[in-house]
mmCIF file of C-alpha atoms in Angstrom:
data_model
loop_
_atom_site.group_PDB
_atom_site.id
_atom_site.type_symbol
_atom_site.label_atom_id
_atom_site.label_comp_id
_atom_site.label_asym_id
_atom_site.label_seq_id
_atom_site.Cartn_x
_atom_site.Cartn_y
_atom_site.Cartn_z
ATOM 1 C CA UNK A 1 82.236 -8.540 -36.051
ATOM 2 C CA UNK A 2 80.775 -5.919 -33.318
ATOM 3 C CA UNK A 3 81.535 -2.231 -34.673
ATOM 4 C CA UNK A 4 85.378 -0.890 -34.172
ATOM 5 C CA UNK A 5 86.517 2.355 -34.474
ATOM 6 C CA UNK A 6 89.594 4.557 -35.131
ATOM 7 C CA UNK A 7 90.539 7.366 -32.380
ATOM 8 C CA UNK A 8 93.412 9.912 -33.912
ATOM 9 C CA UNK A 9 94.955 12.613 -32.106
ATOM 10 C CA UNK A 10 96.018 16.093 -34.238
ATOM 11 C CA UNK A 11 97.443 19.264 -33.235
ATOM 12 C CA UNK A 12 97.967 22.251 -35.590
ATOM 13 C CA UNK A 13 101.531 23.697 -34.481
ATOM 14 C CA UNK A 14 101.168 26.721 -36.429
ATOM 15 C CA UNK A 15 97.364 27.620 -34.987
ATOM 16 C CA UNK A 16 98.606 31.427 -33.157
ATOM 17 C CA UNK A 17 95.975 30.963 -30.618
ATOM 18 C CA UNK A 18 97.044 27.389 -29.662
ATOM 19 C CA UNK A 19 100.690 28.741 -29.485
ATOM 20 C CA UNK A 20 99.462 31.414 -27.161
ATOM 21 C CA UNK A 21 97.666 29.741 -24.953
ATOM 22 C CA UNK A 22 100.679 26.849 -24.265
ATOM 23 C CA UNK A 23 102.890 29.569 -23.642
ATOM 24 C CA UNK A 24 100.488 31.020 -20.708
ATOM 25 C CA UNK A 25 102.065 27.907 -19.057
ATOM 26 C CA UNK A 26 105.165 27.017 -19.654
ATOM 27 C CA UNK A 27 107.730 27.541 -17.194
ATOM 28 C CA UNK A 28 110.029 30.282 -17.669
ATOM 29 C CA UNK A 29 109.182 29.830 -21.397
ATOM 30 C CA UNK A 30 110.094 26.083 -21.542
ATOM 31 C CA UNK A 31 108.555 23.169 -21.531
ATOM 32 C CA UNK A 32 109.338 18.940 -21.724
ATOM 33 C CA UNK A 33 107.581 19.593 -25.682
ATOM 34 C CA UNK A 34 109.814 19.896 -28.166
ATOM 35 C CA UNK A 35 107.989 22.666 -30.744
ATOM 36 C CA UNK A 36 109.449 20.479 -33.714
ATOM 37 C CA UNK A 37 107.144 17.732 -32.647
ATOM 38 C CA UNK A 38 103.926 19.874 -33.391
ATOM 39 C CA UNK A 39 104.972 20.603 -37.130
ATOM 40 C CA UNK A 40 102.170 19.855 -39.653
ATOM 41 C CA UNK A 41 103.571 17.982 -42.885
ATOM 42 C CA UNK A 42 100.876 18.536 -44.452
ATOM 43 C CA UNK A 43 99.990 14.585 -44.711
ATOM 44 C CA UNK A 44 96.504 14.286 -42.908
ATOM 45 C CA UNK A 45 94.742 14.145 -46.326
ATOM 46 C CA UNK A 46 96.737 10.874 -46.883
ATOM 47 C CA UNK A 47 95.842 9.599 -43.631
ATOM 48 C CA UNK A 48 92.337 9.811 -44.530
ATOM 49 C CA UNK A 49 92.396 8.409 -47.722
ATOM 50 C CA UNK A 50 94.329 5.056 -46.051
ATOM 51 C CA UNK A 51 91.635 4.839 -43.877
ATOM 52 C CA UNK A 52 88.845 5.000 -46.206
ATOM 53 C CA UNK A 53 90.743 3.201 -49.377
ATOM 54 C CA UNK A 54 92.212 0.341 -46.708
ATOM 55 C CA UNK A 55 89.697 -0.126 -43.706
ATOM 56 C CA UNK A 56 86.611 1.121 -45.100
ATOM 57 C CA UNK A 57 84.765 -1.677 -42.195
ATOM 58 C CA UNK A 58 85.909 1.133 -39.516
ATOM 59 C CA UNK A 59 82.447 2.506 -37.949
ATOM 60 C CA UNK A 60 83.705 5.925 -36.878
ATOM 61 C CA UNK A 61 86.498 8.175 -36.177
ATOM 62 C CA UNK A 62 87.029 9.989 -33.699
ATOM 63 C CA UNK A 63 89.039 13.162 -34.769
ATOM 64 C CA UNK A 64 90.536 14.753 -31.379
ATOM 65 C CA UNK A 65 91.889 17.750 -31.502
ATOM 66 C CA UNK A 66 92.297 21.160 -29.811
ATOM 67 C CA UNK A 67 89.909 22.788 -31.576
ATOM 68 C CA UNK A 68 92.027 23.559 -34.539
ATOM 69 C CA UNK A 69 90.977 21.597 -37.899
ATOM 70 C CA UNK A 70 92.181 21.459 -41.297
ATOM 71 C CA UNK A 71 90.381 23.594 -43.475
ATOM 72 C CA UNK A 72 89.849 21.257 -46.427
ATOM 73 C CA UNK A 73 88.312 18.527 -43.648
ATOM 74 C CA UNK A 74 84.666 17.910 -44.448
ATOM 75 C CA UNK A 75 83.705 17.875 -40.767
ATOM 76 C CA UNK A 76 79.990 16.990 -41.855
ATOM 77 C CA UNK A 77 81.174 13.150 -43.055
ATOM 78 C CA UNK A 78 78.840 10.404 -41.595
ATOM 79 C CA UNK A 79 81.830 8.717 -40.313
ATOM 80 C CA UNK A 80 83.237 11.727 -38.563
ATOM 81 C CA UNK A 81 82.949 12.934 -35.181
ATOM 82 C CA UNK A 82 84.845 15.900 -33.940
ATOM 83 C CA UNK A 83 86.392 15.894 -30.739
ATOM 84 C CA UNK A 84 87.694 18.517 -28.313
ATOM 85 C CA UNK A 85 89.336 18.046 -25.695
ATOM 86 C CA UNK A 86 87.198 19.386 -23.163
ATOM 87 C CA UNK A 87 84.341 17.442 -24.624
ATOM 88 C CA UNK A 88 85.580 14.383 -22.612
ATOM 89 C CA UNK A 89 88.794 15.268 -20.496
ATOM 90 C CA UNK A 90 87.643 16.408 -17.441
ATOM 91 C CA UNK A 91 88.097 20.221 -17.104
ATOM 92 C CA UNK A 92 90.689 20.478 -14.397
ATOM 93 C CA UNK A 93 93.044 18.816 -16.476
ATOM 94 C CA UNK A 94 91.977 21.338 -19.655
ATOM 95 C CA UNK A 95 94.013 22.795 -20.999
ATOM 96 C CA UNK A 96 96.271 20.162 -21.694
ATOM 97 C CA UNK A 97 99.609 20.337 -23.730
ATOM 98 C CA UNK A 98 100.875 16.639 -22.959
ATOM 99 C CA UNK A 99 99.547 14.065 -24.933
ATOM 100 C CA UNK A 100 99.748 11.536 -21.634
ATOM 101 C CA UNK A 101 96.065 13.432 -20.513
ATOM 102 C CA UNK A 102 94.674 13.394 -23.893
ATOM 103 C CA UNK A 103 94.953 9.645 -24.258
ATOM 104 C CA UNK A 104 94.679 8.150 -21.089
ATOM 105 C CA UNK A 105 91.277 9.836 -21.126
ATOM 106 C CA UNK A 106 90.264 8.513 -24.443
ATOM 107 C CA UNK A 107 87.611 6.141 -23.216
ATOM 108 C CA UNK A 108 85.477 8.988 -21.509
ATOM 109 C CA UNK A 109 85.045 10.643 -25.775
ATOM 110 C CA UNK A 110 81.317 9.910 -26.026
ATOM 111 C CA UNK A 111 79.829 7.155 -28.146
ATOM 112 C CA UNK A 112 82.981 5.151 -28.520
ATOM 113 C CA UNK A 113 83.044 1.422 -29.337
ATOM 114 C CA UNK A 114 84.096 -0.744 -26.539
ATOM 115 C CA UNK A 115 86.417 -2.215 -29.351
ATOM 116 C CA UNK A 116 88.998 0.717 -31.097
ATOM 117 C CA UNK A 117 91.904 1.153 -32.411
ATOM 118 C CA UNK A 118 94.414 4.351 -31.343
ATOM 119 C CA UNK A 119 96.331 5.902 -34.665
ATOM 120 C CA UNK A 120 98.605 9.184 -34.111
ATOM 121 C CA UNK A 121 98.796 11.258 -36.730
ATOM 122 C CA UNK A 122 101.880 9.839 -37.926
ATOM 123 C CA UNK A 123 100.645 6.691 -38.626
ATOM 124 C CA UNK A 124 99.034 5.890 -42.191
ATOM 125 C CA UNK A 125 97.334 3.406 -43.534
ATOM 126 C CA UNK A 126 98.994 2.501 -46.685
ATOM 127 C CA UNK A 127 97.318 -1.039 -48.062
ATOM 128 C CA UNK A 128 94.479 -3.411 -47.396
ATOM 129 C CA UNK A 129 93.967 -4.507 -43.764
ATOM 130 C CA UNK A 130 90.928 -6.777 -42.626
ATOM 131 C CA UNK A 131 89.163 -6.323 -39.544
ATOM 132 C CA UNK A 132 90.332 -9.316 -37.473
ATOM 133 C CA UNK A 133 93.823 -8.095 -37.886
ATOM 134 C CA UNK A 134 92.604 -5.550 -34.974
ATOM 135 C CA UNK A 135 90.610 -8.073 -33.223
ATOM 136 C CA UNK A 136 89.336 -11.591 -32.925
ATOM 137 C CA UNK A 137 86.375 -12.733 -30.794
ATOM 138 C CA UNK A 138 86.340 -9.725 -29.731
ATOM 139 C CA UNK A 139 89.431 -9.240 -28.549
ATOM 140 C CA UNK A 140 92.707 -6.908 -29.484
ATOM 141 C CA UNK A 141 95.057 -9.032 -31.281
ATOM 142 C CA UNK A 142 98.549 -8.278 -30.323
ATOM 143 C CA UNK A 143 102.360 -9.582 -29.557
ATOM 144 C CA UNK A 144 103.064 -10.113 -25.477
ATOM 145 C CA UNK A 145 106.898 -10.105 -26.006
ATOM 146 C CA UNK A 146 108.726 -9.533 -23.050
ATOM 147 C CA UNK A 147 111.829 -6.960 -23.109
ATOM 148 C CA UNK A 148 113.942 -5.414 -20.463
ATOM 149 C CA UNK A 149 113.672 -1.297 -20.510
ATOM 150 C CA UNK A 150 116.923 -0.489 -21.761
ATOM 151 C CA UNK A 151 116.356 3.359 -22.336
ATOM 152 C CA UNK A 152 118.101 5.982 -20.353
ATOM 153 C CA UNK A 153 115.785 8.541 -18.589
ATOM 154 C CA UNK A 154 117.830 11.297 -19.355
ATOM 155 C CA UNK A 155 115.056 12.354 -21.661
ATOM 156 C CA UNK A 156 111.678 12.150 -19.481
ATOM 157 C CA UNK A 157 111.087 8.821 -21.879
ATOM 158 C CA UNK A 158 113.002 5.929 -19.966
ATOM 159 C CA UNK A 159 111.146 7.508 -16.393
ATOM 160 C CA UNK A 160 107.279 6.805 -17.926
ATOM 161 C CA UNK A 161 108.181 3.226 -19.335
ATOM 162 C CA UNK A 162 109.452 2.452 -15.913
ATOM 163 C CA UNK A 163 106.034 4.409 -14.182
ATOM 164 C CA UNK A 164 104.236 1.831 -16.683
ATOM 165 C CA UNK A 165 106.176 -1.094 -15.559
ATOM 166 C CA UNK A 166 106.137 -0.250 -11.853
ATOM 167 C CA UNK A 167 102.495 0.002 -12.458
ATOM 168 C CA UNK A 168 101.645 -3.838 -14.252
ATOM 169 C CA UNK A 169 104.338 -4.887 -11.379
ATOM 170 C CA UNK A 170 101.748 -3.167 -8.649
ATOM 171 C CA UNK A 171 98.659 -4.965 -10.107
ATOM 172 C CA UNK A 172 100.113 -8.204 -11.591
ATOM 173 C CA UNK A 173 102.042 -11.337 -10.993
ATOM 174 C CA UNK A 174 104.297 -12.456 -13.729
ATOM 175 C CA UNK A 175 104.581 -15.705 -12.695
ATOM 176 C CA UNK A 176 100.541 -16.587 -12.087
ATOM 177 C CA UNK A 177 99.734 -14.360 -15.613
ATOM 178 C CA UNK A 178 102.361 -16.763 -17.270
ATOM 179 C CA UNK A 179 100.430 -19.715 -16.033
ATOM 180 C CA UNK A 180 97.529 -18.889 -16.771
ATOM 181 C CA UNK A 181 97.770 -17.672 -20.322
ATOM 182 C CA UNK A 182 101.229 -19.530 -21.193
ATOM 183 C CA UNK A 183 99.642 -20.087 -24.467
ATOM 184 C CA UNK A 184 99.739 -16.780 -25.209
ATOM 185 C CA UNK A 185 103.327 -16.243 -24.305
ATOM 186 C CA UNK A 186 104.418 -18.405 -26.541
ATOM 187 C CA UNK A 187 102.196 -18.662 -29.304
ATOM 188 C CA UNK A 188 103.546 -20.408 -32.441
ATOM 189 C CA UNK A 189 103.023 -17.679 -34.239
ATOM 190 C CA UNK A 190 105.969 -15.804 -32.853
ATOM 191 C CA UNK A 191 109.363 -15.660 -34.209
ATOM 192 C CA UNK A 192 112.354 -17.157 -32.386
ATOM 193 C CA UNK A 193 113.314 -13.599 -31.334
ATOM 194 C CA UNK A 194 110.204 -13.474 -29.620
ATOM 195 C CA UNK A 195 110.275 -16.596 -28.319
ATOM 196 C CA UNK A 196 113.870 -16.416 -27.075
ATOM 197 C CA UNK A 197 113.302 -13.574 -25.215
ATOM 198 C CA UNK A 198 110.171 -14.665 -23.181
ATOM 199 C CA UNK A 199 111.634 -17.793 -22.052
ATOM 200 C CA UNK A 200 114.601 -15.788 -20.793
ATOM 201 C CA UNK A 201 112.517 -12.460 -19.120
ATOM 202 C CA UNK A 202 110.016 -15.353 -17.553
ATOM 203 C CA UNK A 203 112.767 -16.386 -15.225
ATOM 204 C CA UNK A 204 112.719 -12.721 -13.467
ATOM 205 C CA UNK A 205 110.232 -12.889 -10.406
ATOM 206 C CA UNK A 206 108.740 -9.406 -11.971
ATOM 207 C CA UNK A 207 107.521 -8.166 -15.392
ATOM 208 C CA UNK A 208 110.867 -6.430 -17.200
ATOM 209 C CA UNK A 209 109.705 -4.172 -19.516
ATOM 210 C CA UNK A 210 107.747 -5.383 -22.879
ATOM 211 C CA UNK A 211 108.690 -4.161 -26.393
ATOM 212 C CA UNK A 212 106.467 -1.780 -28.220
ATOM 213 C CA UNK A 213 105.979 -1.154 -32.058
ATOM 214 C CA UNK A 214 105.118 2.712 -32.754
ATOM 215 C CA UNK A 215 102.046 1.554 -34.434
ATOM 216 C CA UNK A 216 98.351 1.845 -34.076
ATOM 217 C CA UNK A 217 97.145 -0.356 -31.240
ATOM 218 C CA UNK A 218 93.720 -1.876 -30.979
ATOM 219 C CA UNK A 219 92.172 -1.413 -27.275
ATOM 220 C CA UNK A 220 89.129 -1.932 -25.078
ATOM 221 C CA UNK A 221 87.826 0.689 -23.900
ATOM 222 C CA UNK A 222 86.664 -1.588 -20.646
ATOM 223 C CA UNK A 223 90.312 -1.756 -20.182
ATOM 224 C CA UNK A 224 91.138 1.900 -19.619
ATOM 225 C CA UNK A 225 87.443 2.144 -17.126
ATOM 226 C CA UNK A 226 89.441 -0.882 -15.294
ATOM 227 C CA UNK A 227 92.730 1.035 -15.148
ATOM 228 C CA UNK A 228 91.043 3.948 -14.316
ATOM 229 C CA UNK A 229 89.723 2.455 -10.947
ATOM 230 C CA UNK A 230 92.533 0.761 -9.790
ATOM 231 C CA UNK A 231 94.788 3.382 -10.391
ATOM 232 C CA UNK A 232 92.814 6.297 -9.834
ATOM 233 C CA UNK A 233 95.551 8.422 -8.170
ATOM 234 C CA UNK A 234 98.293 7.410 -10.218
ATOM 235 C CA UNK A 235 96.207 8.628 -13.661
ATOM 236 C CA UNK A 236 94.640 11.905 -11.894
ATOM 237 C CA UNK A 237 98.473 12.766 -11.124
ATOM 238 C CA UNK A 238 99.534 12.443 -15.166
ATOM 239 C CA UNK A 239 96.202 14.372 -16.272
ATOM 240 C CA UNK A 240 97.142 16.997 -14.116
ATOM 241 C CA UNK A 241 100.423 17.897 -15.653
ATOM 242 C CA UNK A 242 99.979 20.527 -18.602
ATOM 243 C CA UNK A 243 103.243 18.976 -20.265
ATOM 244 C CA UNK A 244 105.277 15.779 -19.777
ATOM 245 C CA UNK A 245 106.806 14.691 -16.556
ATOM 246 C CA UNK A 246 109.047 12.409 -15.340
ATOM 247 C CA UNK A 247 106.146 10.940 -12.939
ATOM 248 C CA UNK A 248 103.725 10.512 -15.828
ATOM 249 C CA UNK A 249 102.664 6.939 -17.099
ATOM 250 C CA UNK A 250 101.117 6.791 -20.964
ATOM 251 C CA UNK A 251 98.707 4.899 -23.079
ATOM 252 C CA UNK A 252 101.304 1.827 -23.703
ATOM 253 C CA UNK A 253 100.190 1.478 -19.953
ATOM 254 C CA UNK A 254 96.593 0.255 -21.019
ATOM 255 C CA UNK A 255 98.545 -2.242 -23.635
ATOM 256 C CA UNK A 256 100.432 -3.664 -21.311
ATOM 257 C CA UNK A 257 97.374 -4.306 -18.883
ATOM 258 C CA UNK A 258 95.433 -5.783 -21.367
ATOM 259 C CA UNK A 259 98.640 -8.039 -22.679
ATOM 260 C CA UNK A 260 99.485 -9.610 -18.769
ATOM 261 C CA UNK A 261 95.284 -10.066 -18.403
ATOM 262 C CA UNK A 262 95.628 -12.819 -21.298
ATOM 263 C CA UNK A 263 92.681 -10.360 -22.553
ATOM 264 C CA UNK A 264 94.321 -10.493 -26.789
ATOM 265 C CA UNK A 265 94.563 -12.755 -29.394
ATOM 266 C CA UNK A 266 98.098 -13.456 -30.220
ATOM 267 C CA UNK A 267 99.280 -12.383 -33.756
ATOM 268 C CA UNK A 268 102.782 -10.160 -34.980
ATOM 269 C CA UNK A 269 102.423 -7.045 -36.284
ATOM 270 C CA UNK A 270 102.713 -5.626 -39.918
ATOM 271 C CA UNK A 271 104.295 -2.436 -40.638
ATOM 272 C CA UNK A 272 107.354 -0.148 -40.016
ATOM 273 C CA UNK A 273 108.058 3.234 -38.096
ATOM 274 C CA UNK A 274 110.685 5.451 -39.346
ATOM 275 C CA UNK A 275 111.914 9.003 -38.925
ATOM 276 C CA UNK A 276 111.451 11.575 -41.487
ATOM 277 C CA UNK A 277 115.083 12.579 -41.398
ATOM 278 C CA UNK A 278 115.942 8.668 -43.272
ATOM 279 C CA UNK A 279 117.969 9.255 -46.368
ATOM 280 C CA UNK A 280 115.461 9.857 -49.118
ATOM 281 C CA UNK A 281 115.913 6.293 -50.525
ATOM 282 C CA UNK A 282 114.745 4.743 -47.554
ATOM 283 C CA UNK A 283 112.023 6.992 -47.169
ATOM 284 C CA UNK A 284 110.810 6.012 -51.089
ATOM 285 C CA UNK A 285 111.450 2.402 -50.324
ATOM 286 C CA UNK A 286 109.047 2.038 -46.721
ATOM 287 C CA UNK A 287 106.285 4.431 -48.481
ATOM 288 C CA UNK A 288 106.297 2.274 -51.782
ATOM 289 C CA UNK A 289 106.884 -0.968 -50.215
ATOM 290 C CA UNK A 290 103.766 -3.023 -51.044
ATOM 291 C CA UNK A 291 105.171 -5.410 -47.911
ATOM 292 C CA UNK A 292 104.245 -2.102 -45.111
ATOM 293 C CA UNK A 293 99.932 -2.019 -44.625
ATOM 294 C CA UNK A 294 100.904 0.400 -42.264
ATOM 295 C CA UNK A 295 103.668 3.340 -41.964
ATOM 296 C CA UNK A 296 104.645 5.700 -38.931
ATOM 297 C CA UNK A 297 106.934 8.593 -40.118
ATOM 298 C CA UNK A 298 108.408 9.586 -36.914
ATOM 299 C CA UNK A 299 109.150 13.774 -36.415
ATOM 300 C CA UNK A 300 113.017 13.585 -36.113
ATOM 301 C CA UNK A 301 115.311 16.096 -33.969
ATOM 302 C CA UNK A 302 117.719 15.751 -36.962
ATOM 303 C CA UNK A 303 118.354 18.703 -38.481
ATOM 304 C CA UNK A 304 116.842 18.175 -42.161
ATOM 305 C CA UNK A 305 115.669 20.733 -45.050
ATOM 306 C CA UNK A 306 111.868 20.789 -43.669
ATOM 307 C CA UNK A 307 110.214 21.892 -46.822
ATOM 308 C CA UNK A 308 112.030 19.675 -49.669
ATOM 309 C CA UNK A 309 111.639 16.865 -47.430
ATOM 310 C CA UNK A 310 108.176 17.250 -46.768
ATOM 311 C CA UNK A 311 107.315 18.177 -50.549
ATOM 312 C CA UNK A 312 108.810 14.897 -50.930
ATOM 313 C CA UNK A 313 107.182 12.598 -48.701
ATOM 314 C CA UNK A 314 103.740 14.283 -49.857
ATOM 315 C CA UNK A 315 105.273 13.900 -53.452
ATOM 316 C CA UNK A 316 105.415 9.677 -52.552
ATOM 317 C CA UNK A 317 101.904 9.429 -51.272
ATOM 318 C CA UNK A 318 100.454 10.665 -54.040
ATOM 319 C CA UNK A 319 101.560 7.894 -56.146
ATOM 320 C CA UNK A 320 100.077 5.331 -53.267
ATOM 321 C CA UNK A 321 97.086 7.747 -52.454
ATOM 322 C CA UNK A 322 96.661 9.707 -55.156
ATOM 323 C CA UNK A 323 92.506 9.554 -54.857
ATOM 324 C CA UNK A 324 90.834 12.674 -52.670
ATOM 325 C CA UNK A 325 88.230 11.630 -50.190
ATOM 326 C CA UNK A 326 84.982 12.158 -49.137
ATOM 327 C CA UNK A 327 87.095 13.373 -46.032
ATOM 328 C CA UNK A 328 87.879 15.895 -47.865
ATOM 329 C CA UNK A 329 86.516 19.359 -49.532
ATOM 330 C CA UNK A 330 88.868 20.104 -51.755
#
């Protein structure tokens, strides 16, 4: 297996300079950013502890941030590479308060693997998972299953999954990519769901929309150089905005490129994403559930008692992850 690592992303919403600085340029004091979004729960010491308890094959990771970092982080691990984000987004875009820039730009961070796998900081690594999960042969194993875009854009979000699809639409026939990797369309590994559902979308002339699982997503980083090229304008125009826009297109756009190239290994995907605001039982239930390798815990606009409920998701992970790290100081 050739070397695969693990990008995350990390912001400290609380760091007074950081807060500063994004305020310098907002408009009118506003922004597309909700400020709940950026609260810490104080869970990145479980996230490294998954990683090094449950994928202790990854190479490196990449720790992108700011410039903020926890203070209990040993930033001198072997496996750790810190990574600011004017260390590899180009400085006209810097600084950047959107996380479209700081992830469509991922493949320019400096000695990363052609073969990696994205994680938010959300997203934790809660039992065993082998290598060729991520990839096989070399390539990202993943689930092409075909979905019409159904969300409103009242939001900002509904606007960049239709940028994405308007993109793979631009570049891509559905009809020849169906042809020529049919087999990956519909793989027997799929459920009937899946299978359902691309039969039906494969009778629109274009690509509909595809359905996404908030979870980490193994990449190539020769697919975002590709994307890069092809689409030049259309990515310069995202890493220019300081915040979200309705023009913007994300990272699910590199997923979906590499998904209508045939360029993965068919496979469906193991875990669950949740909001934080869940009723406390369901919370327990995903974060003990020895069926979920991997959990997203979703920030929630809900209104929610912030500091009993984040007592008590920490509280959970340390029966699953109760072990410190050599990640960690103390």
């Amino acid at each position: 297996m050739d070397d695969i690592d693990l990008v995350v992303t990390w912001v400290d919403g609380t760091d007074s300079s950081w807060i500063s600085l994004r305020r310098q340029y907002e408009i009118d004091g506003k922004s597309n950013n909700s400020v709940i979004f950026y609260r810490d729960w104080e869970l990145m010491r479980y996230w490294f502890r998954g990683v090094e308890r449950n994928l202790p094959w990854i190479r490196k990771i990449h720790f992108v941030t700011w410039g903020h970092l926890p203070k209990w982080l040993n930033i001198s691990h072997p496996k750790l590479q810190i990574v600011k984000h004017e260390d590899y987004i180009p400085s006209e875009f810097c600084p950047s308060f959107s996380s479209h820039p700081i992830e469509l730009n991922m493949h320019r961070i400096k000695g990363l693997s052609e073969r990696f796998i994205y994680a938010n900081d959300d997203m934790f690594f809660i039992g065993k998972i082998e290598p060729d999960y991520y990839f096989k042969s070399g390539l990202p194993c993943d689930c092409l299953c075909l979905r019409p875009i159904t969300e409103s854009c009242e939001d900002g979000f509904g606007h960049i999954l239709w940028n994405n699809i308007a993109c793979i639409n631009r570049n891509f026939s559905m009809g020849d990519c169906m042809k020529e990797n049919g087999e990956k369309w519909f793989s027997e590994l799929y459920p009937d769901v899946v299978m359902d559902l691309n039969r039906t979308c494969s009778a629109f002339h274009n690509f509909p929309g595809f359905r996404d699982e908030h979870l980490p997503i193994p990449f190539l980083k020769s697919t975002f150089e590709e994307v890069c090229e092809k689409e030049y304008r259309l990515l310069r125009r995202t890493s220019g905005h300081k915040f979200r826009s309705n023009e913007d297109v994300s990272v699910w756009l590199m997923r979906y490129w590499q998904l209508v190239k045939g360029e993965f290994v068919p496979r469906m995907p193991k875990g669950i994403a949740i909001t934080v605001s869940e009723p406390m039982n369901v919370l327990r239930d995903a974060i003990l559930s020895a069926e979920n390798p991997v959990i997203c815990l979703n920030d929630s606009l809900d209104e929610i008692d912030f500091e009993e409920r984040s007592q008590y998701i920490r509280s959970l992970f340390e029966i699953i992850l109760p072990e410190m790290s050599s990640f960690e100081l103390y």
